XYZ file of N, CA and C in Angstrom:
609
model
N 101.459 88.187 95.283
C 100.742 88.899 96.896
C 99.624 88.823 96.923
N 99.342 88.151 97.857
C 98.229 87.823 98.552
C 97.224 88.914 98.962
N 96.154 88.854 98.798
C 94.829 89.617 98.786
C 94.298 89.813 100.149
N 93.853 91.045 100.785
C 93.550 91.494 102.079
C 91.860 92.152 101.891
N 90.578 91.568 102.169
C 89.504 92.150 101.925
C 89.436 93.483 103.158
N 89.213 94.393 103.015
C 88.760 95.405 103.893
C 87.761 96.092 103.704
N 86.822 96.107 104.789
C 85.576 97.309 104.535
C 86.069 98.561 105.140
N 85.561 100.127 104.380
C 85.745 101.259 105.211
C 84.425 101.859 105.232
N 84.415 103.005 105.948
C 83.202 103.635 105.810
C 83.730 105.426 105.789
N 82.720 105.676 105.048
C 82.819 107.342 104.574
C 83.260 108.176 105.750
N 84.045 109.034 105.679
C 84.042 110.187 106.626
C 84.534 111.181 106.424
N 83.001 111.473 107.133
C 82.348 113.369 106.780
C 83.005 114.588 107.460
N 83.445 114.238 108.684
C 84.093 115.194 109.452
C 85.268 115.141 109.307
N 86.272 116.067 109.264
C 87.518 115.950 109.343
C 88.370 116.793 110.470
N 89.421 116.651 110.682
C 89.888 117.640 111.670
C 90.415 116.917 112.911
N 91.296 117.559 113.562
C 91.662 117.007 114.762
C 90.759 116.539 115.693
N 90.045 117.292 116.391
C 88.885 116.653 117.190
C 88.001 115.654 116.802
N 87.958 115.599 115.372
C 87.058 114.433 114.842
C 87.740 113.241 114.879
N 88.936 113.667 114.552
C 90.016 112.392 114.575
C 89.930 111.559 115.762
N 90.172 112.374 116.956
C 90.167 112.031 118.360
C 89.135 111.392 118.592
N 87.975 111.914 118.214
C 86.365 111.121 118.720
C 86.461 109.815 118.274
N 86.734 109.761 116.954
C 87.058 108.473 116.391
C 87.830 107.325 116.905
N 89.088 107.701 117.277
C 89.941 106.783 117.795
C 89.315 106.264 118.979
N 88.461 106.813 119.816
C 87.979 106.963 121.489
C 86.661 105.870 120.828
N 86.315 105.674 119.694
C 85.337 104.651 119.142
C 85.961 103.279 118.620
N 87.024 103.157 118.414
C 88.216 102.117 118.224
C 88.082 102.072 116.658
N 87.950 103.399 116.024
C 88.292 103.375 114.753
C 89.639 104.435 114.146
N 89.788 104.022 112.906
C 91.020 104.616 112.770
C 91.086 105.299 111.454
N 91.181 106.874 111.723
C 91.046 107.636 110.330
C 91.807 107.005 109.255
N 91.490 107.367 108.024
C 92.358 106.687 106.814
C 92.267 107.815 105.678
N 93.129 107.879 104.925
C 93.229 108.487 103.423
C 93.665 107.288 102.563
N 92.677 107.484 101.545
C 93.177 106.945 100.533
C 93.245 107.806 99.144
N 94.605 107.579 98.652
C 95.342 108.777 97.882
C 95.229 107.953 96.787
N 94.155 108.606 95.537
C 94.092 107.827 94.551
C 94.593 108.427 93.309
N 94.609 107.256 92.246
C 95.741 107.387 91.152
C 95.102 108.092 89.873
N 93.683 108.326 90.049
C 93.002 108.682 88.951
C 92.318 109.811 89.526
N 91.485 109.502 90.618
C 90.406 110.634 91.172
C 90.728 111.224 92.498
N 90.177 112.363 92.957
C 90.701 112.735 94.393
C 90.606 111.941 95.513
N 91.116 112.293 96.730
C 91.622 111.543 97.611
C 90.272 111.248 98.190
N 90.384 109.942 99.328
C 89.137 109.781 99.558
C 89.286 109.862 101.309
N 88.517 110.218 102.414
C 88.757 110.090 103.659
C 87.461 109.188 103.943
N 88.251 108.303 104.801
C 87.306 107.073 105.656
C 88.018 106.518 106.805
N 87.038 105.843 107.425
C 87.268 104.968 108.399
C 87.260 103.609 108.498
N 88.565 102.698 109.477
C 88.486 101.152 109.576
C 88.478 101.146 111.173
N 87.618 99.976 111.318
C 87.996 99.347 113.091
C 89.555 98.892 112.920
N 89.835 98.924 114.491
C 91.396 98.638 114.778
C 91.512 96.734 114.564
N 90.438 96.450 114.550
C 90.380 94.773 114.610
C 90.485 94.654 113.231
N 89.975 95.515 112.314
C 89.699 94.724 110.799
C 91.282 95.083 110.400
N 92.076 95.772 110.617
C 93.346 96.221 110.082
C 94.797 95.260 110.799
N 94.033 94.653 111.904
C 95.291 94.286 112.773
C 96.250 93.311 111.744
N 95.529 92.243 111.579
C 96.251 91.133 110.473
C 97.287 91.758 109.276
N 96.262 92.947 108.653
C 96.950 93.394 107.878
C 98.325 94.031 108.180
N 98.181 95.148 109.156
C 99.587 95.688 109.445
C 100.461 94.522 110.373
N 100.257 93.999 111.297
C 101.179 93.114 112.163
C 101.832 91.846 111.272
N 100.992 91.763 110.075
C 101.696 90.346 109.616
C 103.217 90.706 108.825
N 103.789 89.981 108.662
C 104.916 90.197 107.756
C 104.891 89.982 106.497
N 104.058 89.692 106.119
C 103.336 89.367 104.649
C 103.248 90.949 104.006
N 102.955 90.581 102.651
C 102.604 91.984 102.044
C 101.127 91.712 101.111
N 100.413 92.808 101.332
C 99.021 92.324 100.737
C 98.842 93.579 99.832
N 97.810 93.031 98.734
C 97.048 93.878 97.750
C 95.751 94.267 98.362
N 95.438 95.415 99.148
C 94.474 95.600 99.777
C 93.055 95.523 98.853
N 91.788 94.673 98.993
C 90.583 94.988 98.288
C 89.770 95.774 98.687
N 89.893 97.021 98.809
C 89.051 97.810 99.309
C 87.826 98.280 99.101
N 86.722 98.443 99.866
C 85.628 99.084 99.873
C 85.136 99.975 101.018
N 84.816 100.949 100.160
C 84.199 102.300 101.051
C 82.745 102.681 100.591
N 81.633 102.225 101.234
C 80.635 102.552 100.698
C 80.359 102.052 99.211
N 80.457 102.676 98.476
C 80.193 102.263 97.121
C 81.150 102.151 95.850
N 82.354 102.590 96.940
C 83.414 102.617 96.080
C 84.398 101.204 95.988
N 84.515 100.454 94.945
C 85.782 99.666 95.276
C 86.910 99.562 94.618
N 88.083 99.069 95.168
C 89.479 99.320 94.391
C 90.536 98.474 95.094
N 91.406 98.683 94.339
C 92.483 97.855 95.023
C 93.411 98.621 95.186
N 94.226 98.681 96.622
C 95.266 99.647 97.040
C 96.329 98.698 98.076
N 97.093 99.685 98.315
C 98.463 98.943 99.253
C 98.831 99.985 100.567
N 99.189 99.978 101.294
C 99.741 100.484 102.549
C 100.617 101.234 102.011
N 100.580 102.795 102.332
C 101.370 103.645 102.144
C 102.400 104.209 103.336
N 101.353 104.524 104.204
C 101.865 104.570 105.685
C 101.313 104.198 107.001
N 101.811 104.408 107.738
C 101.057 103.853 108.988
C 101.654 104.637 110.172
N 100.991 105.409 110.966
C 101.343 106.225 112.076
C 100.748 105.659 113.319
N 101.585 105.481 114.350
C 101.472 104.869 115.603
C 101.709 105.893 116.477
N 100.637 105.553 117.741
C 100.795 106.388 119.164
C 102.118 106.372 119.177
N 103.066 107.435 119.978
C 103.939 107.067 120.546
C 104.467 106.095 121.919
N 103.467 106.321 122.479
C 103.487 105.459 124.074
C 102.397 104.249 123.661
N 101.393 103.940 123.287
C 100.754 102.843 123.294
C 101.056 102.162 121.758
N 101.636 102.535 120.977
C 101.983 101.983 119.694
C 100.726 101.653 118.831
N 99.366 102.361 119.417
C 98.287 101.772 118.645
C 98.245 102.752 117.302
N 97.633 101.946 116.352
C 97.597 102.436 114.821
C 96.712 104.085 114.924
N 97.111 105.052 114.831
C 96.496 106.357 114.792
C 95.903 106.776 113.646
N 96.711 106.511 112.574
C 96.298 107.089 111.221
C 96.960 106.392 110.086
N 96.059 105.456 109.087
C 96.891 105.006 107.676
C 96.487 105.474 106.226
N 97.459 105.642 105.890
C 97.364 106.008 104.548
C 97.514 105.145 103.378
N 96.422 105.044 102.343
C 96.447 103.663 101.374
C 96.915 104.688 99.809
N 97.354 103.868 99.307
C 97.676 104.229 97.991
C 97.014 103.436 96.969
N 96.275 103.986 96.262
C 95.359 103.246 95.318
C 96.213 102.641 93.957
N 95.839 101.732 93.488
C 96.902 101.240 92.596
C 96.179 100.558 91.485
N 97.070 100.989 90.135
C 96.743 100.858 88.835
C 97.238 99.794 88.106
N 96.683 98.488 87.277
C 97.314 97.892 86.557
C 98.378 97.928 85.525
N 98.277 99.003 85.080
C 99.405 99.908 83.933
C 100.209 101.083 84.720
N 100.527 100.820 86.075
C 101.252 102.160 86.499
C 102.052 101.676 87.846
N 103.462 101.267 87.881
C 104.257 100.981 88.730
C 104.119 101.653 90.026
N 104.284 100.939 90.892
C 104.428 101.658 92.240
C 105.404 101.219 93.112
N 106.208 102.080 94.110
C 107.333 101.524 94.772
C 106.960 100.980 95.898
N 107.250 100.130 96.330
C 106.804 98.871 97.663
C 107.858 98.717 98.373
N 107.688 98.454 99.416
C 108.745 97.394 100.116
C 108.202 96.137 100.498
N 109.260 94.952 100.161
C 109.069 93.498 100.431
C 109.922 93.102 101.239
N 109.395 91.830 101.633
C 110.143 90.878 102.836
C 111.412 90.341 101.603
N 112.701 90.621 102.668
C 113.865 89.585 101.845
C 113.793 88.223 102.892
N 114.248 87.148 101.960
C 114.203 85.755 102.607
C 115.446 85.214 101.707
N 115.674 84.160 102.496
C 117.224 83.503 101.773
C 116.906 82.078 101.847
N 117.793 81.484 100.793
C 117.238 80.027 100.682
C 118.816 79.236 100.564
N 119.022 78.263 101.084
C 120.425 77.400 101.155
C 121.178 78.086 102.204
N 122.132 76.532 102.605
C 123.183 77.244 103.787
C 123.960 77.917 102.982
N 124.779 78.569 104.016
C 125.960 79.623 102.917
C 127.290 78.729 103.455
N 127.904 78.593 102.633
C 129.364 78.436 102.718
C 130.140 78.782 103.984
N 129.803 80.116 104.173
C 130.405 80.644 105.441
C 129.979 80.217 106.729
N 128.608 79.637 106.708
C 128.270 79.210 107.770
C 128.475 77.768 108.295
N 128.851 77.380 107.058
C 129.276 75.800 107.234
C 130.949 75.960 107.992
N 131.639 77.056 107.612
C 132.707 77.151 108.269
C 132.743 78.083 109.650
N 131.900 78.182 110.076
C 131.355 78.558 111.556
C 131.138 80.113 111.457
N 130.751 80.713 110.483
C 130.141 82.134 110.017
C 129.146 82.196 110.754
N 128.291 83.420 110.692
C 127.086 83.661 110.963
C 126.273 84.417 109.637
N 125.148 83.947 109.874
C 124.571 84.535 107.966
C 123.677 85.908 109.141
N 123.810 87.126 108.378
C 123.443 88.225 109.111
C 122.674 88.924 107.610
N 121.125 89.039 107.649
C 120.447 89.603 106.988
C 120.343 91.159 107.192
N 120.930 91.767 106.531
C 121.040 93.424 106.707
C 119.862 94.413 106.243
N 119.064 93.670 105.345
C 118.259 94.726 104.752
C 117.042 93.593 104.881
N 116.127 93.869 105.658
C 114.824 92.810 105.861
C 113.628 93.181 105.136
N 113.881 94.500 104.387
C 112.923 94.743 103.285
C 113.704 95.711 102.344
N 113.236 95.040 100.987
C 113.885 95.575 100.092
C 112.924 96.519 99.674
N 113.190 97.960 98.542
C 112.383 98.862 97.907
C 112.615 98.413 96.534
N 111.214 98.296 95.748
C 110.934 97.657 94.481
C 110.115 98.704 93.736
N 110.322 98.608 92.427
C 109.284 99.320 91.839
C 108.827 98.440 90.680
N 107.435 98.449 90.435
C 106.964 97.351 89.626
C 105.616 97.386 89.846
N 104.730 97.017 88.693
C 103.537 96.942 88.525
C 103.067 96.157 89.952
N 101.679 96.372 90.133
C 101.219 95.593 91.880
C 100.987 94.404 91.448
N 100.962 93.780 90.386
C 100.383 92.124 89.774
C 101.847 91.531 89.999
N 103.020 92.542 89.601
C 104.065 91.517 89.493
C 104.901 91.498 90.734
N 104.753 92.235 91.695
C 105.319 92.187 92.928
C 105.030 91.208 93.837
N 106.171 89.926 93.989
C 106.130 89.253 94.777
C 105.633 89.221 96.482
N 105.642 88.103 97.124
C 105.380 88.379 98.449
C 106.484 88.749 98.986
N 107.809 88.093 98.542
C 109.232 88.261 99.160
C 110.091 88.108 97.918
N 111.462 88.732 98.411
C 112.349 88.433 97.521
C 113.467 87.269 98.088
N 113.566 86.130 97.383
C 114.513 85.420 97.698
C 115.922 85.246 97.300
N 117.056 84.978 98.043
C 118.177 85.572 97.511
C 119.057 84.380 98.143
N 119.466 83.323 97.193
C 120.460 82.196 97.573
C 121.938 82.714 97.921
N 121.961 81.898 99.276
C 123.414 82.466 99.856
C 124.138 81.053 99.615
N 123.955 79.901 99.456
C 125.311 78.913 99.209
C 126.285 79.248 98.999
N 126.610 80.178 98.342
C 128.283 80.236 97.826
C 128.952 81.613 98.439
N 127.966 82.028 99.576
C 128.536 83.057 100.569
C 129.042 82.503 101.742
N 130.816 83.071 101.253
C 131.951 82.645 102.328
C 131.804 83.596 103.348
N 132.679 83.344 104.618
C 133.059 84.264 105.809
C 133.425 85.292 105.011
N 132.732 86.450 105.658
C 133.168 87.811 105.361
C 132.831 88.214 103.926
N 132.118 87.552 103.305
C 131.350 87.748 101.902
C 129.933 88.370 102.044
N 129.142 89.054 101.356
C 128.435 89.890 101.446
C 127.464 89.918 99.936
N 126.513 90.228 100.037
C 125.657 90.689 98.355
C 124.934 92.162 98.827
N 125.253 92.733 97.831
C 124.645 94.278 97.828
C 123.422 94.112 96.839
N 122.573 95.276 96.893
C 121.673 95.275 96.327
C 121.895 95.367 94.664
N 122.817 96.184 94.275
C 123.266 96.466 92.936
C 123.529 95.195 92.355
N 123.897 94.154 92.943
C 124.241 92.481 92.424
C 122.950 91.700 92.408
N 121.828 92.288 92.672
C 120.903 91.657 92.720
C 119.641 91.969 91.501
N 119.096 91.047 90.899
C 118.086 91.132 89.822
C 116.843 90.208 89.847
N 115.712 90.620 89.617
C 114.610 89.859 89.728
C 113.812 90.151 88.799
N 113.169 89.287 88.362
C 111.998 89.155 86.964
C 110.904 90.103 87.121
N 110.583 91.137 86.318
C 109.721 92.327 86.307
C 109.943 93.281 87.677
N 110.654 93.429 88.345
C 110.956 94.175 89.326
C 112.381 95.057 89.121
N 112.382 96.183 89.485
C 113.424 97.531 89.451
C 113.688 97.474 91.008
N 114.853 97.283 91.284
C 115.444 97.242 92.626
C 115.712 99.070 92.486
N 115.105 99.741 93.835
C 115.380 101.238 94.109
C 116.376 101.091 95.165
N 116.731 100.407 96.078
C 117.522 100.673 97.087
C 119.055 101.231 96.567
N 120.035 101.831 97.587
C 121.190 102.376 96.644
C 121.761 100.660 96.360
N 122.557 101.138 95.494
C 123.423 99.366 94.748
C 124.454 99.142 95.831
N 124.800 100.158 96.710
C 126.079 99.699 97.584
C 125.396 99.270 99.146
N 124.274 99.401 99.115
C 123.272 98.775 100.401
C 123.511 97.197 100.564
N 124.154 96.786 101.670
C 124.050 95.310 102.045
C 122.871 94.901 102.245
N 122.578 93.590 101.539
C 121.349 92.837 101.942
C 121.626 91.978 102.770
N 122.902 91.027 102.886
C 122.971 89.836 103.595
C 124.403 89.491 103.183
N 125.064 89.088 104.393
C 126.260 88.866 104.638
C 126.500 88.009 105.874
N 127.859 87.172 105.543
C 128.431 86.073 106.537
C 129.262 86.747 107.307
N 129.065 86.742 108.872
C 130.188 87.201 109.582
C 130.915 86.417 110.318
N 132.446 86.880 110.317
C 133.167 85.853 111.295
C 132.780 85.690 112.490
N 132.863 84.204 113.369
C 132.872 84.223 114.444
C 133.718 83.401 114.825
N 134.262 83.221 116.203
C 135.209 82.617 117.021
C 135.378 81.241 116.149
N 134.529 80.791 115.994
C 134.575 79.599 115.218
C 135.322 79.649 114.273
N 134.641 80.479 113.149
C 135.285 80.670 112.046
C 136.750 80.809 112.082
N 137.040 82.215 112.731
C 138.372 82.439 113.109
C 139.391 81.485 113.438
N 138.975 80.492 114.078
C 139.570 79.427 114.709
C 140.277 78.131 113.332
N 139.052 78.148 112.437
C 138.968 77.464 111.496
C 140.138 78.120 110.490
N 140.094 79.417 110.464
C 140.925 80.118 109.311
C 142.558 80.062 109.877
N 142.759 80.372 111.524
C 143.970 80.043 111.843
C 144.402 78.845 111.748
N 143.619 77.803 111.779
C 144.066 76.034 111.510
C 144.586 76.184 110.239
N 143.635 76.801 109.440
C 144.202 76.292 107.992
C 145.153 77.016 107.774
N 145.502 78.563 108.090
C 146.714 79.264 107.615
C 148.021 78.410 108.320
N 148.022 78.080 109.373
C 148.950 77.486 110.163
C 149.312 76.107 109.426
N 148.255 75.188 108.610
C 148.396 73.950 107.848
C 149.208 74.436 106.636
N 148.555 75.432 106.135
C 149.255 75.740 104.641
C 150.718 76.015 104.948
N 150.924 76.886 106.235
C 152.289 77.577 106.447
C 153.305 75.851 106.462
N 152.541 75.369 107.243
C 153.578 73.788 107.676
C 153.987 73.246 106.382
N 152.716 73.350 105.703
C 153.214 72.676 104.248
C 154.416 73.055 103.452
N 153.941 74.756 103.597
C 155.206 75.150 102.272
C 156.168 74.993 103.313
N 156.719 74.884 104.494
C 157.772 74.836 105.301
C 158.531 73.759 104.912
N 157.394 72.427 104.903
C 157.880 71.102 104.667
C 158.205 70.694 102.670
N 157.500 71.609 102.187
C 158.261 71.806 100.783
C 159.255 72.163 100.499
N 159.830 73.327 101.168
C 161.262 73.888 101.110
C 161.987 73.122 101.524
N 161.986 72.195 102.320
C 162.842 71.138 103.223
C 163.280 70.361 102.041
């Protein structure tokens, strides 16, 4: 997992009015949920977290709030329903000895057999939920799809990765190869050829 350095400022005034005032100044109210100590209220600027939130990558955040330094991950981000601007962020402090539950991107490698036959590869789960120590969480999970045929799929319960526990439902589809017109035409031609061969053999 890559690291992201972020500086925040202590937040003294709490409540709705105080939060609205901060947002008008281009600041985002945040809460750091501590694994050992009490929660910390602070603010960051919109520009400071733009790359952190809008990037497809996942980061371990090296957070500095006044004299406090810690490692954290994004827990939850609230967006304005109209403008999509970030209006609140929750961070979770991480401990090297305590596993966390985290969502990481799914990537595939290899050309699926079903795609070669004219099918279309579909990633049904863009992010998987895993449980692991922060230091063991990769930037993404990579799934080899070379043997995946038309109409075939890979479920969460069929996957395993070193030092990771998959939390998603075991029956949830992660990736599959869907049939297309080209694939169906190939299947029909293959079936017709097989039938013709069988008839010739009988004669």
